[in-house]
Short mmCIF file of C-alpha atoms in Angstrom, two decimals:
data_model
loop_
_atom_site.label_atom_id
_atom_site.label_comp_id
_atom_site.label_asym_id
_atom_site.label_seq_id
_atom_site.Cartn_x
_atom_site.Cartn_y
_atom_site.Cartn_z
CA UNK A 1 -26.16 10.81 -7.64
CA UNK A 2 -24.75 9.72 -10.68
CA UNK A 3 -26.49 7.59 -13.37
CA UNK A 4 -24.32 5.63 -15.68
CA UNK A 5 -25.45 3.58 -18.63
CA UNK A 6 -25.06 -0.40 -17.94
CA UNK A 7 -22.59 -1.70 -20.42
CA UNK A 8 -23.60 -1.37 -23.87
CA UNK A 9 -27.62 -0.98 -22.97
CA UNK A 10 -29.85 1.41 -22.62
CA UNK A 11 -30.48 0.92 -19.03
CA UNK A 12 -29.08 4.10 -16.60
CA UNK A 13 -28.44 2.96 -13.31
CA UNK A 14 -27.51 4.82 -9.92
CA UNK A 15 -23.61 4.50 -9.13
CA UNK A 16 -24.44 3.51 -6.15
CA UNK A 17 -26.65 0.09 -5.92
CA UNK A 18 -28.51 -1.08 -2.63
CA UNK A 19 -27.18 -4.32 -1.45
CA UNK A 20 -29.68 -6.54 -0.17
CA UNK A 21 -27.58 -9.79 1.57
CA UNK A 22 -28.52 -8.26 5.15
CA UNK A 23 -32.40 -8.46 4.59
CA UNK A 24 -33.98 -11.14 6.47
CA UNK A 25 -30.91 -12.05 8.01
CA UNK A 26 -29.10 -9.49 9.97
CA UNK A 27 -31.58 -6.99 9.03
CA UNK A 28 -35.84 -7.21 9.82
CA UNK A 29 -37.71 -6.89 7.85
CA UNK A 30 -38.97 -3.43 9.35
CA UNK A 31 -35.59 -2.08 9.17
CA UNK A 32 -34.93 -3.73 5.59
CA UNK A 33 -38.18 -2.02 4.60
CA UNK A 34 -37.23 1.79 5.91
CA UNK A 35 -33.78 1.47 3.90
CA UNK A 36 -35.78 0.36 1.01
CA UNK A 37 -37.77 3.63 1.08
CA UNK A 38 -34.49 5.49 2.34
CA UNK A 39 -32.90 4.62 -0.91
CA UNK A 40 -35.35 5.63 -3.59
CA UNK A 41 -35.52 8.86 -1.57
CA UNK A 42 -31.91 9.46 -1.83
CA UNK A 43 -32.06 8.56 -5.85
CA UNK A 44 -31.25 4.92 -5.77
CA UNK A 45 -32.69 3.15 -8.72
CA UNK A 46 -30.69 0.12 -8.49
CA UNK A 47 -31.42 -2.61 -6.54
CA UNK A 48 -28.60 -6.24 -5.99
CA UNK A 49 -30.85 -9.07 -4.44
CA UNK A 50 -30.53 -13.37 -4.42
CA UNK A 51 -32.42 -15.90 -4.51
CA UNK A 52 -30.30 -17.18 -1.65
CA UNK A 53 -29.89 -13.86 0.71
CA UNK A 54 -31.25 -14.14 3.86
CA UNK A 55 -30.93 -17.22 6.36
CA UNK A 56 -30.17 -19.83 3.63
CA UNK A 57 -26.44 -18.11 3.90
CA UNK A 58 -26.22 -19.39 7.08
CA UNK A 59 -24.77 -22.71 8.22
CA UNK A 60 -27.74 -24.41 9.82
CA UNK A 61 -30.23 -23.59 7.13
CA UNK A 62 -27.59 -24.11 4.18
CA UNK A 63 -30.30 -23.65 1.60
CA UNK A 64 -32.27 -20.60 0.06
CA UNK A 65 -35.18 -19.31 1.79
CA UNK A 66 -35.76 -16.28 -0.04
CA UNK A 67 -36.37 -13.80 2.56
CA UNK A 68 -34.35 -10.90 0.71
CA UNK A 69 -36.15 -11.20 -2.53
CA UNK A 70 -39.78 -11.42 -0.70
CA UNK A 71 -38.90 -8.49 1.63
CA UNK A 72 -37.39 -6.64 -1.92
CA UNK A 73 -40.90 -7.32 -3.11
CA UNK A 74 -42.77 -5.60 0.03
CA UNK A 75 -40.94 -2.81 -0.18
CA UNK A 76 -41.55 -1.73 -3.79
CA UNK A 77 -45.02 -2.59 -3.66
CA UNK A 78 -46.21 0.45 -5.91
CA UNK A 79 -42.77 1.69 -6.38
CA UNK A 80 -41.52 -0.97 -8.98
CA UNK A 81 -40.96 1.29 -11.90
CA UNK A 82 -38.74 3.42 -9.48
CA UNK A 83 -35.85 0.42 -9.12
CA UNK A 84 -33.78 -1.43 -11.37
CA UNK A 85 -33.73 -4.92 -9.72
CA UNK A 86 -30.49 -7.24 -10.23
CA UNK A 87 -31.03 -11.07 -8.54
CA UNK A 88 -29.26 -13.89 -9.00
CA UNK A 89 -29.65 -17.52 -9.26
CA UNK A 90 -27.42 -20.89 -9.12
CA UNK A 91 -26.83 -21.74 -5.29
CA UNK A 92 -29.36 -24.95 -3.20
CA UNK A 93 -32.94 -23.71 -3.31
CA UNK A 94 -33.82 -26.81 -1.53
CA UNK A 95 -32.46 -30.60 -0.93
CA UNK A 96 -33.51 -31.64 -4.15
CA UNK A 97 -30.19 -32.15 -6.44
CA UNK A 98 -32.09 -30.12 -9.34
CA UNK A 99 -33.17 -27.32 -7.07
CA UNK A 100 -29.83 -25.75 -8.07
CA UNK A 101 -27.26 -25.13 -10.55
CA UNK A 102 -27.50 -23.80 -13.82
CA UNK A 103 -29.83 -26.01 -15.65
CA UNK A 104 -32.88 -25.57 -18.05
CA UNK A 105 -35.15 -26.75 -15.66
CA UNK A 106 -33.82 -25.26 -12.69
CA UNK A 107 -33.53 -22.16 -14.24
CA UNK A 108 -36.88 -22.10 -15.52
CA UNK A 109 -38.49 -23.32 -12.23
CA UNK A 110 -36.87 -20.66 -10.21
CA UNK A 111 -37.51 -17.46 -12.19
CA UNK A 112 -41.31 -18.07 -11.30
CA UNK A 113 -40.45 -18.39 -7.83
CA UNK A 114 -38.57 -15.32 -8.01
CA UNK A 115 -41.33 -13.20 -9.68
CA UNK A 116 -43.38 -14.46 -7.10
CA UNK A 117 -41.29 -13.36 -4.19
CA UNK A 118 -40.28 -10.45 -5.98
CA UNK A 119 -43.61 -9.68 -6.61
CA UNK A 120 -43.23 -8.41 -9.85
CA UNK A 121 -43.50 -9.45 -13.53
CA UNK A 122 -39.73 -8.99 -15.01
CA UNK A 123 -36.47 -8.69 -13.82
CA UNK A 124 -34.57 -6.16 -15.01
CA UNK A 125 -30.83 -8.30 -14.82
CA UNK A 126 -30.64 -11.97 -14.05
CA UNK A 127 -27.40 -12.74 -13.06
CA UNK A 128 -25.75 -16.35 -12.89
CA UNK A 129 -24.41 -16.33 -9.39
CA UNK A 130 -21.27 -18.11 -10.14
CA UNK A 131 -19.79 -19.73 -12.83
CA UNK A 132 -19.65 -23.59 -12.73
CA UNK A 133 -18.11 -25.19 -15.95
CA UNK A 134 -19.81 -28.40 -14.82
CA UNK A 135 -22.72 -27.41 -16.43
CA UNK A 136 -23.23 -27.27 -20.18
CA UNK A 137 -22.74 -23.34 -20.71
CA UNK A 138 -25.01 -23.45 -23.92
CA UNK A 139 -28.03 -24.76 -22.01
CA UNK A 140 -27.70 -22.05 -18.92
CA UNK A 141 -27.51 -19.35 -21.90
CA UNK A 142 -30.37 -20.87 -24.20
CA UNK A 143 -32.51 -20.69 -21.04
CA UNK A 144 -31.62 -17.12 -20.49
CA UNK A 145 -32.28 -15.92 -23.96
CA UNK A 146 -35.56 -17.92 -23.91
CA UNK A 147 -36.69 -15.84 -20.47
CA UNK A 148 -35.37 -13.02 -22.25
CA UNK A 149 -38.21 -13.72 -25.28
CA UNK A 150 -40.77 -14.26 -22.80
CA UNK A 151 -40.41 -10.60 -21.22
CA UNK A 152 -39.61 -12.13 -17.83
CA UNK A 153 -36.10 -11.05 -17.86
CA UNK A 154 -34.52 -8.18 -19.58
CA UNK A 155 -31.25 -8.07 -19.50
CA UNK A 156 -28.70 -10.83 -18.04
CA UNK A 157 -25.21 -11.07 -16.62
CA UNK A 158 -22.78 -12.97 -14.43
CA UNK A 159 -21.57 -12.70 -10.79
CA UNK A 160 -18.25 -14.18 -9.49
CA UNK A 161 -16.65 -14.82 -12.44
CA UNK A 162 -13.27 -14.47 -14.73
CA UNK A 163 -12.66 -12.22 -17.33
CA UNK A 164 -11.86 -15.16 -19.56
CA UNK A 165 -14.95 -17.34 -18.51
CA UNK A 166 -17.09 -13.66 -19.65
CA UNK A 167 -15.58 -13.95 -22.86
CA UNK A 168 -16.14 -17.59 -23.38
CA UNK A 169 -19.85 -17.40 -22.49
CA UNK A 170 -20.39 -14.08 -24.97
CA UNK A 171 -18.53 -15.73 -27.27
CA UNK A 172 -21.13 -18.49 -27.50
CA UNK A 173 -23.89 -15.74 -27.16
CA UNK A 174 -22.21 -14.80 -30.86
CA UNK A 175 -22.07 -17.94 -32.16
CA UNK A 176 -25.42 -18.51 -31.44
CA UNK A 177 -27.12 -15.54 -31.97
CA UNK A 178 -27.84 -14.87 -28.16
CA UNK A 179 -28.60 -11.60 -26.53
CA UNK A 180 -24.66 -11.17 -24.67
CA UNK A 181 -24.43 -10.86 -20.86
CA UNK A 182 -24.39 -7.20 -20.38
CA UNK A 183 -23.31 -7.01 -17.07
CA UNK A 184 -20.63 -8.26 -14.39
CA UNK A 185 -20.26 -8.54 -10.65
CA UNK A 186 -17.09 -8.75 -8.86
CA UNK A 187 -15.52 -8.27 -5.60
CA UNK A 188 -13.07 -4.72 -5.75
CA UNK A 189 -11.85 -2.66 -2.71
CA UNK A 190 -8.82 -0.90 -1.75
CA UNK A 191 -7.49 -4.37 -0.58
CA UNK A 192 -8.76 -6.43 -2.90
CA UNK A 193 -7.75 -5.40 -6.44
CA UNK A 194 -7.36 -8.18 -8.65
CA UNK A 195 -9.73 -7.11 -11.39
CA UNK A 196 -7.30 -4.47 -12.42
CA UNK A 197 -5.49 -7.33 -14.37
CA UNK A 198 -7.93 -8.38 -16.50
CA UNK A 199 -11.74 -8.30 -15.65
CA UNK A 200 -12.17 -4.47 -15.69
CA UNK A 201 -9.80 -4.03 -18.92
CA UNK A 202 -11.94 -6.51 -20.81
CA UNK A 203 -15.11 -4.74 -19.82
CA UNK A 204 -13.94 -1.55 -21.30
CA UNK A 205 -12.78 -3.17 -24.31
CA UNK A 206 -16.19 -4.93 -24.72
CA UNK A 207 -18.47 -2.49 -23.16
CA UNK A 208 -19.41 -4.78 -20.39
CA UNK A 209 -21.15 -3.06 -16.97
CA UNK A 210 -18.83 -3.79 -13.96
CA UNK A 211 -21.43 -3.83 -10.56
CA UNK A 212 -18.35 -4.14 -7.56
CA UNK A 213 -19.41 -5.58 -4.30
CA UNK A 214 -17.86 -5.26 -1.23
CA UNK A 215 -16.17 -1.87 -1.43
CA UNK A 216 -15.68 -1.73 2.29
CA UNK A 217 -13.87 -5.06 2.20
CA UNK A 218 -16.86 -6.85 4.43
CA UNK A 219 -16.33 -3.82 6.81
CA UNK A 220 -12.51 -3.81 7.31
CA UNK A 221 -12.84 -0.46 5.48
CA UNK A 222 -15.23 1.10 7.61
CA UNK A 223 -12.70 1.77 10.11
CA UNK A 224 -14.67 -0.31 13.00
CA UNK A 225 -11.52 -2.50 13.34
CA UNK A 226 -8.17 -1.15 14.65
CA UNK A 227 -6.14 -3.84 14.81
CA UNK A 228 -5.83 -7.47 14.05
CA UNK A 229 -7.38 -8.12 17.63
CA UNK A 230 -9.73 -5.55 17.71
CA UNK A 231 -12.65 -8.22 16.94
CA UNK A 232 -16.01 -6.88 18.50
CA UNK A 233 -18.81 -9.58 19.20
CA UNK A 234 -21.61 -7.72 17.52
CA UNK A 235 -19.41 -6.97 14.20
CA UNK A 236 -19.29 -9.29 11.17
CA UNK A 237 -15.74 -10.47 12.29
CA UNK A 238 -17.49 -11.13 15.94
CA UNK A 239 -20.43 -13.25 14.48
CA UNK A 240 -17.78 -15.66 12.73
CA UNK A 241 -17.97 -14.42 9.12
CA UNK A 242 -15.11 -16.48 7.44
CA UNK A 243 -14.48 -14.39 4.07
CA UNK A 244 -13.88 -11.32 6.80
CA UNK A 245 -10.49 -13.00 8.45
CA UNK A 246 -8.61 -12.95 5.24
CA UNK A 247 -8.15 -9.19 5.84
CA UNK A 248 -6.53 -9.26 9.46
CA UNK A 249 -3.03 -9.27 8.49
CA UNK A 250 -0.40 -6.85 9.45
CA UNK A 251 0.18 -5.44 5.86
CA UNK A 252 -3.89 -4.80 5.59
CA UNK A 253 -3.63 -3.09 8.87
CA UNK A 254 -0.56 -1.12 8.04
CA UNK A 255 -2.36 -0.09 4.77
CA UNK A 256 -5.70 0.46 6.58
CA UNK A 257 -3.60 3.39 9.20
CA UNK A 258 -2.46 5.65 5.86
CA UNK A 259 -6.19 5.31 4.21
CA UNK A 260 -7.21 6.60 7.73
CA UNK A 261 -4.93 9.74 7.45
CA UNK A 262 -6.30 10.35 4.08
CA UNK A 263 -9.94 10.15 5.02
CA UNK A 264 -9.31 12.71 7.68
CA UNK A 265 -6.93 15.33 5.23
CA UNK A 266 -10.03 15.18 2.39
CA UNK A 267 -12.40 15.49 5.31
CA UNK A 268 -14.23 12.42 4.92
CA UNK A 269 -14.84 9.22 6.73
CA UNK A 270 -13.06 6.19 6.12
CA UNK A 271 -15.89 4.23 4.99
CA UNK A 272 -16.50 7.16 2.46
CA UNK A 273 -12.84 7.02 1.44
CA UNK A 274 -13.31 3.43 0.18
CA UNK A 275 -16.70 3.92 -1.21
CA UNK A 276 -15.60 7.16 -3.31
CA UNK A 277 -12.61 5.72 -4.36
CA UNK A 278 -14.70 2.91 -6.26
CA UNK A 279 -16.84 5.28 -7.84
CA UNK A 280 -13.91 7.48 -9.58
CA UNK A 281 -12.32 4.04 -11.20
CA UNK A 282 -12.84 3.65 -14.81
CA UNK A 283 -14.73 0.50 -15.76
CA UNK A 284 -17.16 0.98 -12.62
CA UNK A 285 -20.64 0.93 -12.98
CA UNK A 286 -22.24 0.76 -9.94
CA UNK A 287 -20.76 -0.31 -6.29
CA UNK A 288 -23.31 -2.23 -4.06
CA UNK A 289 -23.37 -0.77 -0.38
CA UNK A 290 -24.98 -3.65 1.84
CA UNK A 291 -26.94 -1.60 4.30
CA UNK A 292 -28.10 -3.28 7.52
CA UNK A 293 -28.77 -0.20 8.80
CA UNK A 294 -29.95 2.93 7.66
CA UNK A 295 -26.95 5.42 8.16
CA UNK A 296 -24.99 3.21 5.94
CA UNK A 297 -26.71 4.03 2.98
CA UNK A 298 -27.07 7.44 3.63
CA UNK A 299 -23.52 8.05 4.62
CA UNK A 300 -22.34 6.29 1.34
CA UNK A 301 -25.01 8.52 -0.75
CA UNK A 302 -23.11 11.32 0.61
CA UNK A 303 -19.99 10.74 -1.41
CA UNK A 304 -21.98 9.14 -4.84
CA UNK A 305 -21.17 12.32 -6.42
CA UNK A 306 -17.62 13.57 -5.27
CA UNK A 307 -15.66 13.67 -8.09
CA UNK A 308 -11.75 12.80 -7.18
CA UNK A 309 -8.45 15.03 -7.87
CA UNK A 310 -6.03 13.38 -9.55
CA UNK A 311 -3.85 14.04 -6.75
CA UNK A 312 -5.89 12.24 -4.42
CA UNK A 313 -5.92 9.08 -6.67
CA UNK A 314 -2.40 9.11 -6.92
CA UNK A 315 -1.94 9.57 -3.25
CA UNK A 316 -4.30 6.50 -2.61
CA UNK A 317 -2.24 4.80 -4.95
CA UNK A 318 0.89 5.16 -3.13
CA UNK A 319 -0.51 3.29 -0.14
CA UNK A 320 1.67 0.07 0.16
#
């Protein structure tokens, strides 16, 4: 395992971050608790969750019910100091119009509920779940500053945000003498490389930590799917996840076949190639691996300290 500073902070986090989106949804409590224990044993000290994760992600529920945070709180009982916890807020937690979003009222109410579910008295990294320009940015940032001053939150950041939006928020923090957002959480993988245009250069320049999710392109880069029509019933595509279907194109599967050949050449699995490639990209602090089974996290941990040669980087870059 490698450990890296989170942006300009003194906080050190593992380059492999345990993603818990499946907890309480696709993974039952026992399996989820086993994954947490296994992650700690492997040297992972960074875990990502959100108030909305759990059954709230399913269409029939539509509001957050907090299962992922609750399970994580149970799994870290007596071991809280071994993990840096990142959680997020902003998605609907009830049908009440004031129980979602980025108002001061919702943030101050929701953080207390999250602390209860996580069974802790502080959150290491508290993130805006998605930038929303309809909310006054100064109000959101002032609420986060208040939480830092109260000791309920140590550091702040934002997920699902563009470089200009992040620059705007930190510009406001500068003007108001607030602590800046120290980290972003964005999608990045061999098939989705948009952040290389502006976000990664911005974060490298300004010392912002970068957490990337979906290093396996929602499972497509795991090697599980062999063609556009290869949709197994027990897979994420088979369960109807809409976001995965954008990868089911002839171009992406042609690239996937080339990546498989390179993985065989390097003596690693397709999933390990995709994950370790992300670990080796300049500017990336940590990659989230969303484990629903214990072997998922173990497989990724095997390549967490794999340093790529320039030849490997060049060969992957040549895939089109």
